[in-house]
Amino acid sequence: MASPPFITHAFAGNPLDRASDRRSDSEWLARRLEAPGARALVFWQGQPLLRPGPQLAFIDGAMAARLDPAGERLLFLGLDGADAVFALDMEGEADPALGPLQGLGEFSEMRAAAQALPIPDTGLMSASRSLFEWRRRHRYCSVCGHASTVIDGGWKRLCPSCKAEHFPRVDPCVIMLPVHGERCLVGRQAAWVVNRYSALAGFLEPGESIEEACAREVKEEAGLTVTAVHYRSSQPWPYPSNLMIGLVAEVADDQATPDLTELEAVKWLTKNQARALVDGTLPDTTAPPPFAIAHSLIRDWAES
Ligand SMILES: [Zn+2]
């Protein structure tokens, strides 16, 4: 399975046919789950089950059906040719890898897994994790409070009382590299690992365009006035369900003043320094990890 050529970031690149026109057919889904070749990846507490390598560990469809007879924790990810691929969310405090899934793998922290797995697999993981988080947080109808039921292979919830339909949410964030002439600005938050510097970021607010959110965040966090915004690429960020919108923001001057609440420090870097940052050779300054969109924003600008 391969991702489209324009996908360059981890957590995107789900290579499956999502078959969104078929997944509302519960009988079709049940047949696909029973068919030979059906398989499911497994999550527990937000962590994927991995085999040594690492590789994603899959169980067959029959086993997934046994582990979740009601299908409430089963998500239809899509079709790989004729084979249906699902994800199963395990519940409970006890590690299922020591119970019903013994010998099939271990549950592993997803960020570390994302750095080791091929991009198509990271896309499968991010869709699963975001949908399972949504399932856990949206069990009740937000209109009338009644318990809702899962439909469409996990991609929709329906309130049996008021008939409201609920869809998984995606929360957009802008992440931007301010640039002025031949220098870019990176900042650090106090909570980050020592010496980590990265692009600036923030959530879009309702009624705000991407460009407006970018300009507001750069002004709030660094005191700089944005004069132009350039879109670069985007990355799903499944913690729990963000979309990082990667931008380069031209700013009017270099008089940056970190707000000291979100940012404790900022640095202007030349292109050579920015390249050294992402190469890991800039003294006392470390970059975001290569699988994060911020790393690409800095590298792509430094090499432009
Ligand atoms: Zn309702």
PDB file of C-alpha atoms and ligand atoms in Angstrom:
ATOM      1  CA  MET A   1       0.000   0.000   0.000  1.00  0.00           C
ATOM      2  CA  ALA A   2       1.346   3.407  -0.933  1.00  0.00           C
ATOM      3  CA  SER A   3       0.320   6.975  -0.178  1.00  0.00           C
ATOM      4  CA  PRO A   4      -0.246   9.609  -2.887  1.00  0.00           C
ATOM      5  CA  PRO A   5       2.993  11.358  -3.938  1.00  0.00           C
ATOM      6  CA  PHE A   6       1.987  14.697  -2.410  1.00  0.00           C
ATOM      7  CA  ILE A   7       1.920  13.200   1.098  1.00  0.00           C
ATOM      8  CA  THR A   8       5.143  13.927   2.917  1.00  0.00           C
ATOM      9  CA  HIS A   9       4.196  14.022   6.601  1.00  0.00           C
ATOM     10  CA  ALA A  10       3.640  11.276   9.140  1.00  0.00           C
ATOM     11  CA  PHE A  11       0.037  10.813  10.351  1.00  0.00           C
ATOM     12  CA  ALA A  12      -1.280  11.526   6.842  1.00  0.00           C
ATOM     13  CA  GLY A  13      -1.104   9.052   3.985  1.00  0.00           C
ATOM     14  CA  ASN A  14      -3.785   6.485   4.837  1.00  0.00           C
ATOM     15  CA  PRO A  15      -3.516   4.478   1.588  1.00  0.00           C
ATOM     16  CA  LEU A  16      -6.902   2.738   1.844  1.00  0.00           C
ATOM     17  CA  ASP A  17     -10.033   3.382  -0.149  1.00  0.00           C
ATOM     18  CA  ARG A  18     -12.198   4.781   2.638  1.00  0.00           C
ATOM     19  CA  ALA A  19     -15.289   3.531   0.764  1.00  0.00           C
ATOM     20  CA  SER A  20     -17.317   6.260   2.430  1.00  0.00           C
ATOM     21  CA  ASP A  21     -20.217   5.548   0.070  1.00  0.00           C
ATOM     22  CA  ARG A  22     -20.470   1.959   1.347  1.00  0.00           C
ATOM     23  CA  ARG A  23     -19.819   2.211   5.054  1.00  0.00           C
ATOM     24  CA  SER A  24     -23.367   3.299   5.916  1.00  0.00           C
ATOM     25  CA  ASP A  25     -24.449  -0.210   4.845  1.00  0.00           C
ATOM     26  CA  SER A  26     -24.112  -2.236   8.056  1.00  0.00           C
ATOM     27  CA  GLU A  27     -24.828  -5.562   6.324  1.00  0.00           C
ATOM     28  CA  TRP A  28     -22.080  -4.902   3.788  1.00  0.00           C
ATOM     29  CA  LEU A  29     -19.691  -4.034   6.633  1.00  0.00           C
ATOM     30  CA  ALA A  30     -20.613  -7.230   8.510  1.00  0.00           C
ATOM     31  CA  ARG A  31     -19.899  -9.318   5.400  1.00  0.00           C
ATOM     32  CA  ARG A  32     -16.589  -7.544   4.852  1.00  0.00           C
ATOM     33  CA  LEU A  33     -15.586  -8.264   8.457  1.00  0.00           C
ATOM     34  CA  GLU A  34     -16.376 -11.974   8.027  1.00  0.00           C
ATOM     35  CA  ALA A  35     -14.568 -12.292   4.691  1.00  0.00           C
ATOM     36  CA  PRO A  36     -11.154 -13.979   4.562  1.00  0.00           C
ATOM     37  CA  GLY A  37      -8.500 -11.272   4.369  1.00  0.00           C
ATOM     38  CA  ALA A  38     -10.344  -8.916   6.715  1.00  0.00           C
ATOM     39  CA  ARG A  39      -7.992  -7.579   9.353  1.00  0.00           C
ATOM     40  CA  ALA A  40      -7.875  -5.065  12.159  1.00  0.00           C
ATOM     41  CA  LEU A  41      -5.176  -3.108  13.886  1.00  0.00           C
ATOM     42  CA  VAL A  42      -5.644  -2.767  17.616  1.00  0.00           C
ATOM     43  CA  PHE A  43      -5.419   0.174  20.017  1.00  0.00           C
ATOM     44  CA  TRP A  44      -5.436   0.295  23.795  1.00  0.00           C
ATOM     45  CA  GLN A  45      -5.225   3.536  25.764  1.00  0.00           C
ATOM     46  CA  GLY A  46      -4.295   5.448  22.613  1.00  0.00           C
ATOM     47  CA  GLN A  47      -1.416   3.121  21.775  1.00  0.00           C
ATOM     48  CA  PRO A  48      -1.151   0.868  18.715  1.00  0.00           C
ATOM     49  CA  LEU A  49      -0.297  -2.830  18.937  1.00  0.00           C
ATOM     50  CA  LEU A  50       3.080  -3.371  17.257  1.00  0.00           C
ATOM     51  CA  ARG A  51       5.117  -6.412  16.365  1.00  0.00           C
ATOM     52  CA  PRO A  52       8.916  -6.331  16.561  1.00  0.00           C
ATOM     53  CA  GLY A  53      10.479  -4.351  13.741  1.00  0.00           C
ATOM     54  CA  PRO A  54       8.411  -2.396  14.492  1.00  0.00           C
ATOM     55  CA  GLN A  55       5.434  -3.215  12.312  1.00  0.00           C
ATOM     56  CA  LEU A  56       1.720  -2.713  12.821  1.00  0.00           C
ATOM     57  CA  ALA A  57       0.198  -5.880  14.300  1.00  0.00           C
ATOM     58  CA  PHE A  58      -3.089  -6.974  12.741  1.00  0.00           C
ATOM     59  CA  ILE A  59      -5.634  -9.486  13.979  1.00  0.00           C
ATOM     60  CA  ASP A  60      -8.051 -11.164  11.581  1.00  0.00           C
ATOM     61  CA  GLY A  61     -11.637 -10.032  11.202  1.00  0.00           C
ATOM     62  CA  ALA A  62     -13.063 -13.046  13.037  1.00  0.00           C
ATOM     63  CA  MET A  63     -10.961 -12.312  16.091  1.00  0.00           C
ATOM     64  CA  ALA A  64     -11.938  -8.630  16.007  1.00  0.00           C
ATOM     65  CA  ALA A  65     -15.605  -9.653  15.902  1.00  0.00           C
ATOM     66  CA  ARG A  66     -15.102 -11.972  18.888  1.00  0.00           C
ATOM     67  CA  LEU A  67     -13.403  -9.224  20.893  1.00  0.00           C
ATOM     68  CA  ASP A  68     -16.187  -6.708  20.153  1.00  0.00           C
ATOM     69  CA  PRO A  69     -19.407  -8.597  19.352  1.00  0.00           C
ATOM     70  CA  ALA A  70     -21.495  -5.399  19.451  1.00  0.00           C
ATOM     71  CA  GLY A  71     -19.168  -3.646  16.984  1.00  0.00           C
ATOM     72  CA  GLU A  72     -19.226  -0.532  19.160  1.00  0.00           C
ATOM     73  CA  ARG A  73     -15.430  -0.294  19.353  1.00  0.00           C
ATOM     74  CA  LEU A  74     -14.736  -1.327  15.784  1.00  0.00           C
ATOM     75  CA  LEU A  75     -13.795   1.272  13.181  1.00  0.00           C
ATOM     76  CA  PHE A  76     -13.876   0.597   9.429  1.00  0.00           C
ATOM     77  CA  LEU A  77     -10.697   2.161   8.045  1.00  0.00           C
ATOM     78  CA  GLY A  78     -11.235   1.236   4.404  1.00  0.00           C
ATOM     79  CA  LEU A  79     -10.520  -1.271   1.658  1.00  0.00           C
ATOM     80  CA  ASP A  80      -7.151  -2.644   0.604  1.00  0.00           C
ATOM     81  CA  GLY A  81      -8.273  -4.049  -2.741  1.00  0.00           C
ATOM     82  CA  ALA A  82     -11.146  -6.343  -1.746  1.00  0.00           C
ATOM     83  CA  ASP A  83      -9.924  -6.755   1.832  1.00  0.00           C
ATOM     84  CA  ALA A  84     -11.502  -4.664   4.557  1.00  0.00           C
ATOM     85  CA  VAL A  85      -9.218  -3.080   7.145  1.00  0.00           C
ATOM     86  CA  PHE A  86     -10.599  -2.192  10.560  1.00  0.00           C
ATOM     87  CA  ALA A  87      -9.264  -0.865  13.853  1.00  0.00           C
ATOM     88  CA  LEU A  88     -10.379  -2.132  17.240  1.00  0.00           C
ATOM     89  CA  ASP A  89     -10.253  -0.128  20.463  1.00  0.00           C
ATOM     90  CA  MET A  90      -9.608  -2.325  23.514  1.00  0.00           C
ATOM     91  CA  GLU A  91     -10.981  -1.191  26.858  1.00  0.00           C
ATOM     92  CA  GLY A  92     -10.162  -1.922  30.474  1.00  0.00           C
ATOM     93  CA  GLU A  93      -7.196  -1.329  32.736  1.00  0.00           C
ATOM     94  CA  ALA A  94      -5.470  -4.672  32.134  1.00  0.00           C
ATOM     95  CA  ASP A  95      -3.025  -4.761  29.231  1.00  0.00           C
ATOM     96  CA  PRO A  96      -4.720  -6.872  26.511  1.00  0.00           C
ATOM     97  CA  ALA A  97      -1.267  -7.850  25.206  1.00  0.00           C
ATOM     98  CA  LEU A  98      -0.970  -9.880  28.408  1.00  0.00           C
ATOM     99  CA  GLY A  99      -4.495 -11.265  27.975  1.00  0.00           C
ATOM    100  CA  PRO A 100      -6.525 -11.995  24.834  1.00  0.00           C
ATOM    101  CA  LEU A 101      -3.823 -10.606  22.507  1.00  0.00           C
ATOM    102  CA  GLN A 102      -0.935 -12.454  24.140  1.00  0.00           C
ATOM    103  CA  GLY A 103       1.868 -13.247  21.715  1.00  0.00           C
ATOM    104  CA  LEU A 104       0.630 -10.836  19.031  1.00  0.00           C
ATOM    105  CA  GLY A 105       2.723  -7.795  19.974  1.00  0.00           C
ATOM    106  CA  GLU A 106       3.009  -4.961  22.451  1.00  0.00           C
ATOM    107  CA  PHE A 107       1.168  -1.657  22.791  1.00  0.00           C
ATOM    108  CA  SER A 108       3.599   1.167  22.104  1.00  0.00           C
ATOM    109  CA  GLU A 109       3.692   4.934  22.365  1.00  0.00           C
ATOM    110  CA  MET A 110       2.486   6.309  19.040  1.00  0.00           C
ATOM    111  CA  ARG A 111       4.908   9.205  18.500  1.00  0.00           C
ATOM    112  CA  ALA A 112       7.872   6.869  18.765  1.00  0.00           C
ATOM    113  CA  ALA A 113       6.091   4.408  16.481  1.00  0.00           C
ATOM    114  CA  ALA A 114       5.404   7.175  13.951  1.00  0.00           C
ATOM    115  CA  GLN A 115       9.133   7.821  13.626  1.00  0.00           C
ATOM    116  CA  ALA A 116       9.838   4.171  12.849  1.00  0.00           C
ATOM    117  CA  LEU A 117       6.917   3.164  10.623  1.00  0.00           C
ATOM    118  CA  PRO A 118       6.314   3.949   6.929  1.00  0.00           C
ATOM    119  CA  ILE A 119       4.020   6.904   6.254  1.00  0.00           C
ATOM    120  CA  PRO A 120       0.998   4.822   5.102  1.00  0.00           C
ATOM    121  CA  ASP A 121       1.005   3.005   8.448  1.00  0.00           C
ATOM    122  CA  THR A 122       1.175   6.294  10.355  1.00  0.00           C
ATOM    123  CA  GLY A 123      -1.928   7.421   8.448  1.00  0.00           C
ATOM    124  CA  LEU A 124      -3.796   4.316   9.593  1.00  0.00           C
ATOM    125  CA  MET A 125      -2.714   4.975  13.171  1.00  0.00           C
ATOM    126  CA  SER A 126      -3.719   8.630  13.231  1.00  0.00           C
ATOM    127  CA  ALA A 127      -7.194   8.021  11.793  1.00  0.00           C
ATOM    128  CA  SER A 128      -7.775   5.249  14.331  1.00  0.00           C
ATOM    129  CA  ARG A 129      -6.517   7.170  17.320  1.00  0.00           C
ATOM    130  CA  SER A 130      -8.484  10.324  16.491  1.00  0.00           C
ATOM    131  CA  LEU A 131     -11.710   8.392  15.900  1.00  0.00           C
ATOM    132  CA  PHE A 132     -11.332   6.391  19.103  1.00  0.00           C
ATOM    133  CA  GLU A 133     -10.690   9.552  21.120  1.00  0.00           C
ATOM    134  CA  TRP A 134     -13.809  11.075  19.580  1.00  0.00           C
ATOM    135  CA  ARG A 135     -15.808   7.947  20.423  1.00  0.00           C
ATOM    136  CA  ARG A 136     -14.722   8.114  24.054  1.00  0.00           C
ATOM    137  CA  ARG A 137     -15.484  11.825  24.388  1.00  0.00           C
ATOM    138  CA  HIS A 138     -18.782  11.938  22.519  1.00  0.00           C
ATOM    139  CA  ARG A 139     -20.880   9.092  23.851  1.00  0.00           C
ATOM    140  CA  TYR A 140     -23.819  11.414  24.557  1.00  0.00           C
ATOM    141  CA  CYS A 141     -25.818  13.617  22.222  1.00  0.00           C
ATOM    142  CA  SER A 142     -24.660  17.235  22.515  1.00  0.00           C
ATOM    143  CA  VAL A 143     -28.176  18.422  21.614  1.00  0.00           C
ATOM    144  CA  CYS A 144     -30.357  16.512  24.105  1.00  0.00           C
ATOM    145  CA  GLY A 145     -27.945  14.510  26.295  1.00  0.00           C
ATOM    146  CA  HIS A 146     -29.260  11.058  25.349  1.00  0.00           C
ATOM    147  CA  ALA A 147     -26.733   8.250  24.795  1.00  0.00           C
ATOM    148  CA  SER A 148     -25.842   8.096  21.089  1.00  0.00           C
ATOM    149  CA  THR A 149     -25.119   5.036  18.975  1.00  0.00           C
ATOM    150  CA  VAL A 150     -22.293   4.482  16.522  1.00  0.00           C
ATOM    151  CA  ILE A 151     -23.102   4.031  12.817  1.00  0.00           C
ATOM    152  CA  ASP A 152     -21.279   4.186   9.456  1.00  0.00           C
ATOM    153  CA  GLY A 153     -18.484   1.902  10.576  1.00  0.00           C
ATOM    154  CA  GLY A 154     -17.536   4.282  13.394  1.00  0.00           C
ATOM    155  CA  TRP A 155     -17.587   7.517  11.363  1.00  0.00           C
ATOM    156  CA  LYS A 156     -20.871   8.895  12.669  1.00  0.00           C
ATOM    157  CA  ARG A 157     -22.971   8.828  15.824  1.00  0.00           C
ATOM    158  CA  LEU A 158     -26.749   9.024  15.845  1.00  0.00           C
ATOM    159  CA  CYS A 159     -28.983  10.127  18.693  1.00  0.00           C
ATOM    160  CA  PRO A 160     -31.949   7.720  18.879  1.00  0.00           C
ATOM    161  CA  SER A 161     -33.947  10.305  20.849  1.00  0.00           C
ATOM    162  CA  CYS A 162     -33.711  13.576  18.889  1.00  0.00           C
ATOM    163  CA  LYS A 163     -32.232  12.041  15.687  1.00  0.00           C
ATOM    164  CA  ALA A 164     -29.282  14.436  15.635  1.00  0.00           C
ATOM    165  CA  GLU A 165     -26.268  13.152  13.700  1.00  0.00           C
ATOM    166  CA  HIS A 166     -22.780  13.736  15.096  1.00  0.00           C
ATOM    167  CA  PHE A 167     -19.584  13.651  13.064  1.00  0.00           C
ATOM    168  CA  PRO A 168     -15.980  13.319  14.228  1.00  0.00           C
ATOM    169  CA  ARG A 169     -14.411  16.717  14.653  1.00  0.00           C
ATOM    170  CA  VAL A 170     -11.116  18.046  13.363  1.00  0.00           C
ATOM    171  CA  ASP A 171      -9.627  21.072  15.108  1.00  0.00           C
ATOM    172  CA  PRO A 172      -7.523  23.231  12.770  1.00  0.00           C
ATOM    173  CA  CYS A 173      -4.316  24.843  14.033  1.00  0.00           C
ATOM    174  CA  VAL A 174      -1.996  27.226  12.263  1.00  0.00           C
ATOM    175  CA  ILE A 175       1.719  26.535  12.563  1.00  0.00           C
ATOM    176  CA  MET A 176       3.936  29.165  11.022  1.00  0.00           C
ATOM    177  CA  LEU A 177       7.502  30.221  10.522  1.00  0.00           C
ATOM    178  CA  PRO A 178       7.818  34.023  10.657  1.00  0.00           C
ATOM    179  CA  VAL A 179      10.449  35.281   8.199  1.00  0.00           C
ATOM    180  CA  HIS A 180      11.980  38.695   7.663  1.00  0.00           C
ATOM    181  CA  GLY A 181      14.390  39.019   4.779  1.00  0.00           C
ATOM    182  CA  GLU A 182      16.917  36.214   5.054  1.00  0.00           C
ATOM    183  CA  ARG A 183      16.139  35.290   8.655  1.00  0.00           C
ATOM    184  CA  CYS A 184      13.407  33.252  10.320  1.00  0.00           C
ATOM    185  CA  LEU A 185      12.083  33.345  13.864  1.00  0.00           C
ATOM    186  CA  VAL A 186      11.811  30.297  16.107  1.00  0.00           C
ATOM    187  CA  GLY A 187      10.436  30.295  19.632  1.00  0.00           C
ATOM    188  CA  ARG A 188      10.362  28.043  22.642  1.00  0.00           C
ATOM    189  CA  GLN A 189       7.693  27.261  25.217  1.00  0.00           C
ATOM    190  CA  ALA A 190       8.795  26.778  28.805  1.00  0.00           C
ATOM    191  CA  ALA A 191       7.238  23.306  28.935  1.00  0.00           C
ATOM    192  CA  TRP A 192       9.344  21.964  26.063  1.00  0.00           C
ATOM    193  CA  VAL A 193      12.495  19.911  26.446  1.00  0.00           C
ATOM    194  CA  VAL A 194      15.565  22.006  27.172  1.00  0.00           C
ATOM    195  CA  ASN A 195      16.823  24.065  24.201  1.00  0.00           C
ATOM    196  CA  ARG A 196      13.937  23.031  21.899  1.00  0.00           C
ATOM    197  CA  TYR A 197      12.989  25.807  19.466  1.00  0.00           C
ATOM    198  CA  SER A 198      10.254  25.508  16.873  1.00  0.00           C
ATOM    199  CA  ALA A 199       7.744  27.309  14.683  1.00  0.00           C
ATOM    200  CA  LEU A 200       4.903  29.249  16.348  1.00  0.00           C
ATOM    201  CA  ALA A 201       1.458  27.677  16.547  1.00  0.00           C
ATOM    202  CA  GLY A 202      -2.091  28.192  17.748  1.00  0.00           C
ATOM    203  CA  PHE A 203      -5.709  27.165  17.255  1.00  0.00           C
ATOM    204  CA  LEU A 204      -8.007  28.881  14.806  1.00  0.00           C
ATOM    205  CA  GLU A 205     -10.914  30.606  16.474  1.00  0.00           C
ATOM    206  CA  PRO A 206     -14.465  30.535  15.077  1.00  0.00           C
ATOM    207  CA  GLY A 207     -15.031  33.200  12.455  1.00  0.00           C
ATOM    208  CA  GLU A 208     -11.353  33.465  11.619  1.00  0.00           C
ATOM    209  CA  SER A 209      -9.571  32.658   8.365  1.00  0.00           C
ATOM    210  CA  ILE A 210      -6.261  30.794   8.280  1.00  0.00           C
ATOM    211  CA  GLU A 211      -4.485  34.053   7.405  1.00  0.00           C
ATOM    212  CA  GLU A 212      -6.150  35.950  10.248  1.00  0.00           C
ATOM    213  CA  ALA A 213      -5.309  33.236  12.778  1.00  0.00           C
ATOM    214  CA  CYS A 214      -1.695  33.252  11.596  1.00  0.00           C
ATOM    215  CA  ALA A 215      -1.426  37.043  11.909  1.00  0.00           C
ATOM    216  CA  ARG A 216      -3.113  37.071  15.336  1.00  0.00           C
ATOM    217  CA  GLU A 217      -0.917  34.328  16.778  1.00  0.00           C
ATOM    218  CA  VAL A 218       2.308  35.886  15.485  1.00  0.00           C
ATOM    219  CA  LYS A 219       1.257  39.247  16.945  1.00  0.00           C
ATOM    220  CA  GLU A 220       0.190  37.761  20.295  1.00  0.00           C
ATOM    221  CA  GLU A 221       3.153  35.457  20.780  1.00  0.00           C
ATOM    222  CA  ALA A 222       6.009  37.409  19.213  1.00  0.00           C
ATOM    223  CA  GLY A 223       4.720  40.978  18.779  1.00  0.00           C
ATOM    224  CA  LEU A 224       5.335  40.913  15.029  1.00  0.00           C
ATOM    225  CA  THR A 225       3.055  42.232  12.266  1.00  0.00           C
ATOM    226  CA  VAL A 226       2.370  39.755   9.470  1.00  0.00           C
ATOM    227  CA  THR A 227       2.348  41.220   5.962  1.00  0.00           C
ATOM    228  CA  ALA A 228       1.900  38.040   3.847  1.00  0.00           C
ATOM    229  CA  VAL A 229       0.968  34.404   4.478  1.00  0.00           C
ATOM    230  CA  HIS A 230       2.109  31.461   2.340  1.00  0.00           C
ATOM    231  CA  TYR A 231       0.614  27.984   2.666  1.00  0.00           C
ATOM    232  CA  ARG A 232       3.113  25.112   2.596  1.00  0.00           C
ATOM    233  CA  SER A 233       1.535  21.812   3.648  1.00  0.00           C
ATOM    234  CA  SER A 234      -0.591  20.242   6.370  1.00  0.00           C
ATOM    235  CA  GLN A 235      -0.338  17.423   8.875  1.00  0.00           C
ATOM    236  CA  PRO A 236      -2.995  15.600  10.877  1.00  0.00           C
ATOM    237  CA  TRP A 237      -1.969  15.568  14.528  1.00  0.00           C
ATOM    238  CA  PRO A 238      -3.937  12.900  16.406  1.00  0.00           C
ATOM    239  CA  TYR A 239      -3.713  14.409  19.923  1.00  0.00           C
ATOM    240  CA  PRO A 240      -6.626  14.116  19.784  1.00  0.00           C
ATOM    241  CA  SER A 241      -7.661  15.365  16.352  1.00  0.00           C
ATOM    242  CA  ASN A 242      -5.893  18.477  15.117  1.00  0.00           C
ATOM    243  CA  LEU A 243      -4.961  19.525  11.612  1.00  0.00           C
ATOM    244  CA  MET A 244      -1.710  21.480  11.549  1.00  0.00           C
ATOM    245  CA  ILE A 245      -1.790  24.026   8.695  1.00  0.00           C
ATOM    246  CA  GLY A 246       1.814  24.812   7.834  1.00  0.00           C
ATOM    247  CA  LEU A 247       2.575  28.413   6.805  1.00  0.00           C
ATOM    248  CA  VAL A 248       5.422  30.812   6.213  1.00  0.00           C
ATOM    249  CA  ALA A 249       4.532  34.291   7.508  1.00  0.00           C
ATOM    250  CA  GLU A 250       6.368  37.348   6.204  1.00  0.00           C
ATOM    251  CA  VAL A 251       6.627  39.981   8.951  1.00  0.00           C
ATOM    252  CA  ALA A 252       7.139  43.754   8.789  1.00  0.00           C
ATOM    253  CA  ASP A 253      10.271  44.003  10.943  1.00  0.00           C
ATOM    254  CA  ASP A 254      12.561  42.010  13.236  1.00  0.00           C
ATOM    255  CA  GLN A 255      11.539  43.624  16.541  1.00  0.00           C
ATOM    256  CA  ALA A 256      10.225  40.447  18.130  1.00  0.00           C
ATOM    257  CA  THR A 257       8.976  40.571  21.724  1.00  0.00           C
ATOM    258  CA  PRO A 258       7.937  37.152  23.113  1.00  0.00           C
ATOM    259  CA  ASP A 259       4.787  37.390  25.224  1.00  0.00           C
ATOM    260  CA  LEU A 260       6.420  35.304  28.018  1.00  0.00           C
ATOM    261  CA  THR A 261       3.174  33.459  28.687  1.00  0.00           C
ATOM    262  CA  GLU A 262       3.174  31.184  25.651  1.00  0.00           C
ATOM    263  CA  LEU A 263       6.765  31.812  24.545  1.00  0.00           C
ATOM    264  CA  GLU A 264       9.653  32.237  26.938  1.00  0.00           C
ATOM    265  CA  ALA A 265      12.226  33.047  24.258  1.00  0.00           C
ATOM    266  CA  VAL A 266      12.641  33.598  20.525  1.00  0.00           C
ATOM    267  CA  LYS A 267      15.631  33.531  18.199  1.00  0.00           C
ATOM    268  CA  TRP A 268      16.240  34.865  14.708  1.00  0.00           C
ATOM    269  CA  LEU A 269      18.153  32.391  12.548  1.00  0.00           C
ATOM    270  CA  THR A 270      19.913  32.856   9.226  1.00  0.00           C
ATOM    271  CA  LYS A 271      19.338  30.194   6.586  1.00  0.00           C
ATOM    272  CA  ASN A 272      22.652  28.570   7.510  1.00  0.00           C
ATOM    273  CA  GLN A 273      21.678  28.537  11.182  1.00  0.00           C
ATOM    274  CA  ALA A 274      18.208  27.181  10.388  1.00  0.00           C
ATOM    275  CA  ARG A 275      19.780  24.385   8.343  1.00  0.00           C
ATOM    276  CA  ALA A 276      22.137  23.625  11.221  1.00  0.00           C
ATOM    277  CA  LEU A 277      19.159  23.572  13.597  1.00  0.00           C
ATOM    278  CA  VAL A 278      17.329  20.852  11.639  1.00  0.00           C
ATOM    279  CA  ASP A 279      20.614  19.007  11.035  1.00  0.00           C
ATOM    280  CA  GLY A 280      21.185  18.958  14.794  1.00  0.00           C
ATOM    281  CA  THR A 281      24.444  20.929  14.717  1.00  0.00           C
ATOM    282  CA  LEU A 282      23.341  24.331  16.045  1.00  0.00           C
ATOM    283  CA  PRO A 283      24.810  24.831  19.548  1.00  0.00           C
ATOM    284  CA  ASP A 284      22.379  24.943  22.493  1.00  0.00           C
ATOM    285  CA  THR A 285      19.342  24.711  20.225  1.00  0.00           C
ATOM    286  CA  THR A 286      17.407  21.603  19.182  1.00  0.00           C
ATOM    287  CA  ALA A 287      14.782  21.283  16.474  1.00  0.00           C
ATOM    288  CA  PRO A 288      11.396  19.583  16.563  1.00  0.00           C
ATOM    289  CA  PRO A 289      11.640  15.907  15.483  1.00  0.00           C
ATOM    290  CA  PRO A 290      11.805  15.186  11.735  1.00  0.00           C
ATOM    291  CA  PHE A 291       8.302  13.692  11.579  1.00  0.00           C
ATOM    292  CA  ALA A 292       6.727  16.978  12.781  1.00  0.00           C
ATOM    293  CA  ILE A 293       5.580  19.544  10.229  1.00  0.00           C
ATOM    294  CA  ALA A 294       7.521  22.282  12.067  1.00  0.00           C
ATOM    295  CA  HIS A 295      10.745  20.494  11.167  1.00  0.00           C
ATOM    296  CA  SER A 296       9.775  20.530   7.475  1.00  0.00           C
ATOM    297  CA  LEU A 297       8.739  24.191   7.583  1.00  0.00           C
ATOM    298  CA  ILE A 298      12.158  25.172   8.920  1.00  0.00           C
ATOM    299  CA  ARG A 299      14.115  22.860   6.610  1.00  0.00           C
ATOM    300  CA  ASP A 300      12.203  23.791   3.469  1.00  0.00           C
ATOM    301  CA  TRP A 301      12.654  27.517   4.128  1.00  0.00           C
ATOM    302  CA  ALA A 302      16.353  27.072   4.982  1.00  0.00           C
ATOM    303  CA  GLU A 303      16.945  25.195   1.742  1.00  0.00           C
ATOM    304  CA  SER A 304      14.862  27.520  -0.450  1.00  0.00           C
TER     305      SER A 304
HETATM  306 ZN    ZN B   1     -30.227  13.928  20.950  1.00  0.00          ZN
END
